[in-house]
GROMACS .gro file of C-alpha atoms in nm:
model
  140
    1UNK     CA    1   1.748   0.810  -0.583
    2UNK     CA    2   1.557   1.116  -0.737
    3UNK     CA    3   1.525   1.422  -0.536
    4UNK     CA    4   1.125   1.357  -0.460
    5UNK     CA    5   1.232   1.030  -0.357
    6UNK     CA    6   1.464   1.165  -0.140
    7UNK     CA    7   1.188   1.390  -0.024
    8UNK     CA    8   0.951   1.166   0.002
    9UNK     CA    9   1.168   0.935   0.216
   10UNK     CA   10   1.251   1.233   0.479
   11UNK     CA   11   0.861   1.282   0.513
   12UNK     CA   12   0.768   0.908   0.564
   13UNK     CA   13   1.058   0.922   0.840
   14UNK     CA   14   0.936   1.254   1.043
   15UNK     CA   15   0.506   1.162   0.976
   16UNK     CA   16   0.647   0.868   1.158
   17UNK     CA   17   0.467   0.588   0.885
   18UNK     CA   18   0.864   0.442   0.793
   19UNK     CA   19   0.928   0.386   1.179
   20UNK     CA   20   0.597   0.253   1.239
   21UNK     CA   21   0.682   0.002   0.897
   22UNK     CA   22   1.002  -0.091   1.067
   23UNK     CA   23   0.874  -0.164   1.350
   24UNK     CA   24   0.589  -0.403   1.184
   25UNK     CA   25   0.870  -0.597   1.016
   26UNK     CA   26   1.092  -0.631   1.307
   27UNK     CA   27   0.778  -0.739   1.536
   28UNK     CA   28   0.684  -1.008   1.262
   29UNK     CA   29   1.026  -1.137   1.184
   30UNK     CA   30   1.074  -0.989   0.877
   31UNK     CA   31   1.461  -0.978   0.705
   32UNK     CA   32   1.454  -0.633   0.574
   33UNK     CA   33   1.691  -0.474   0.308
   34UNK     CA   34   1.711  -0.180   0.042
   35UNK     CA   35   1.479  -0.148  -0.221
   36UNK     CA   36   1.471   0.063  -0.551
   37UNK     CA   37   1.305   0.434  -0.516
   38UNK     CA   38   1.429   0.473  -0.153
   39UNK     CA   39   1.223   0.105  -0.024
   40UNK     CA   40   1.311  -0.090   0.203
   41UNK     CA   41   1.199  -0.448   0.145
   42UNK     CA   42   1.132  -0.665   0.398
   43UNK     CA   43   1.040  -1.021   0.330
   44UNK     CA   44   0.868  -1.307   0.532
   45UNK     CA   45   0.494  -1.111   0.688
   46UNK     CA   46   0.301  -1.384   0.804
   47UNK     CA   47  -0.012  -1.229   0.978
   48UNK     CA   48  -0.378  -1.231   0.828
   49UNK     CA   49  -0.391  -0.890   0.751
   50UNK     CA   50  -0.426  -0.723   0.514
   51UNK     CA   51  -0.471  -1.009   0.278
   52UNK     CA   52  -0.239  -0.870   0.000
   53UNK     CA   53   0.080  -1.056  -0.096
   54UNK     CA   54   0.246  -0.686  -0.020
   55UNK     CA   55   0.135  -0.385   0.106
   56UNK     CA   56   0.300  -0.052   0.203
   57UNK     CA   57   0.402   0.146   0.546
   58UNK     CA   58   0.590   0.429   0.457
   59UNK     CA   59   0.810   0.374   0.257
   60UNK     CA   60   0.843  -0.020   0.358
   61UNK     CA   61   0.722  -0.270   0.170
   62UNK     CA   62   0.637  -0.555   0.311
   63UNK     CA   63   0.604  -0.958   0.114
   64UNK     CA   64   0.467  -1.231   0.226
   65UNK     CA   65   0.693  -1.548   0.196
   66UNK     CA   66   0.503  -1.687  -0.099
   67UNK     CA   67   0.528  -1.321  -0.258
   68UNK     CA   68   0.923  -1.279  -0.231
   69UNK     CA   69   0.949  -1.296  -0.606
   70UNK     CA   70   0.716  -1.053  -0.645
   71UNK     CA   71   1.041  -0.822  -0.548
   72UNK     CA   72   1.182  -0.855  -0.861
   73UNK     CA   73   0.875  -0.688  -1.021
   74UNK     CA   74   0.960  -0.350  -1.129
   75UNK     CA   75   0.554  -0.249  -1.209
   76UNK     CA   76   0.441  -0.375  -0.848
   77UNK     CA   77   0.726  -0.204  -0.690
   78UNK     CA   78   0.612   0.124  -0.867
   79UNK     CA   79   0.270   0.056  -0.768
   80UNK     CA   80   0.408   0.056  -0.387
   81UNK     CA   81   0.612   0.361  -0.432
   82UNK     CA   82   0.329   0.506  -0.540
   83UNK     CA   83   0.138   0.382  -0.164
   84UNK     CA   84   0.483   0.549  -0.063
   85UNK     CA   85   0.403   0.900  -0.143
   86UNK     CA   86   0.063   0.860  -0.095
   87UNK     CA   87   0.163   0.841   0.322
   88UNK     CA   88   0.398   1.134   0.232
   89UNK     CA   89   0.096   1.310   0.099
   90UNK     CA   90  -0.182   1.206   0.394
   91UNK     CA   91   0.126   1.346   0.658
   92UNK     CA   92   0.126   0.971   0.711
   93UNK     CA   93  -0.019   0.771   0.996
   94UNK     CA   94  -0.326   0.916   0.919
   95UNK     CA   95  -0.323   0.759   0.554
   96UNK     CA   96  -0.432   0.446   0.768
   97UNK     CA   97  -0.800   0.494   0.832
   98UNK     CA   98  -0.800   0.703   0.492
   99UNK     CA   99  -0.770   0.395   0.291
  100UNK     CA  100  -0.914   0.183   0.548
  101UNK     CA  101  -1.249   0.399   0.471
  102UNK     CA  102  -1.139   0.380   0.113
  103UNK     CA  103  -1.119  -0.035   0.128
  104UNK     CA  104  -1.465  -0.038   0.255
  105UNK     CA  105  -1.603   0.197   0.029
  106UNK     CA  106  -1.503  -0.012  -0.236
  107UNK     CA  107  -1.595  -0.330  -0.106
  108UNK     CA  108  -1.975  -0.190  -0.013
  109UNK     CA  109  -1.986  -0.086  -0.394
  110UNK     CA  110  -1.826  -0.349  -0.581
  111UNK     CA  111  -1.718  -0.671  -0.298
  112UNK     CA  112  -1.356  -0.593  -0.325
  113UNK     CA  113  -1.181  -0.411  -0.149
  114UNK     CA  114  -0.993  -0.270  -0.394
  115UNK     CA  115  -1.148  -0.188  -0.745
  116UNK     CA  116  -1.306   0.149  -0.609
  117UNK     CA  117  -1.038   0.282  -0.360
  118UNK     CA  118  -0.926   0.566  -0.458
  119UNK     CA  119  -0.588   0.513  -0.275
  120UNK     CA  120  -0.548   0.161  -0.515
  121UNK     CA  121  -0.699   0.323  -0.843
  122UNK     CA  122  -0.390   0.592  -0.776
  123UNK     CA  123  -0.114   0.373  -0.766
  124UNK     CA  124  -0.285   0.173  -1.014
  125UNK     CA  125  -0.483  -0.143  -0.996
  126UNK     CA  126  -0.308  -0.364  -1.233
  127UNK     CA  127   0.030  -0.295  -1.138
  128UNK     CA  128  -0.135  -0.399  -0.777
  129UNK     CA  129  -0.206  -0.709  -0.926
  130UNK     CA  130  -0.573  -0.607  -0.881
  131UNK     CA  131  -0.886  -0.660  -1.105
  132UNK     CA  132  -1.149  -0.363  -1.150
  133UNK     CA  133  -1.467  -0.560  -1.033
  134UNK     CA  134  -1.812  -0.427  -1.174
  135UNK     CA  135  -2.034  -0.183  -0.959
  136UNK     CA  136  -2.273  -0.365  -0.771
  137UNK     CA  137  -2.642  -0.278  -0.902
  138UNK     CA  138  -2.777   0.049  -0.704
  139UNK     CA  139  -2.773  -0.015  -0.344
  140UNK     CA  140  -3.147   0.023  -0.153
   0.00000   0.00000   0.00000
């Protein structure tokens, strides 16, 4: 691990977003293990939400059983250590409703929630496995 992974992995533990990650996987059933860049992967999330085949809470990343080879992918799993630092950055729990507002944003402008959040466009859409939808026409 690089030192601002090792940073970044001390500040998702004291903003409290790894515990709260942990504790998500545990509640769900999740078989957790450790990841490149500081991750820790835990595979089997079964809820509705969010809808994504993985998605980021601290610095956990959580698959969805149909999405455990989606592990192996070293762009994706960038694109989540990127969600990583962005709860290092927001101080962390609070990065919640931050992209929360940010996935609704987007989905009022374009019907997705994430071609035009700025927390997705960071980490990078494609390596999200996103596609950049059009702007909706303007809005009356």
């Amino acid at each position: 691990m690089t030192p601002r992974e090792r940073l970044r992995q001390a500040l998702n533990w004291l903003n409290l977003s790894t515990p709260l990650g942990l504790a998500v996987a545990a509640g769900t059933g999740c078989r957790t293990g450790p990841g490149p860049h500081g991750l820790v992967l835990a595979h089997g999330y079964r809820l509705t939400l969010p809808k994504a085949a993985a998605f980021t809470i601290g610095n956990v990343v959580l698959f969805r059983p149909a999405a455990a080879a989606l592990a192996g992918n070293p762009g994706l799993l960038a694109h989540e250590a990127r969600h990583s630092t962005q709860y290092a950055a927001c101080l962390g729990l609070p990065f919640l409703p931050l992209y929360g507002l940010a996935a609704l944003w987007s989905l009022w402008r374009t019907g997705d929630p994430a071609s035009r959040n700025i927390f997705e466009r960071r980490a990078g859409l494609s390596a999200g496995g996103y596609i950049e939808r059009p702007l909706r026409g303007r809005i009356r």
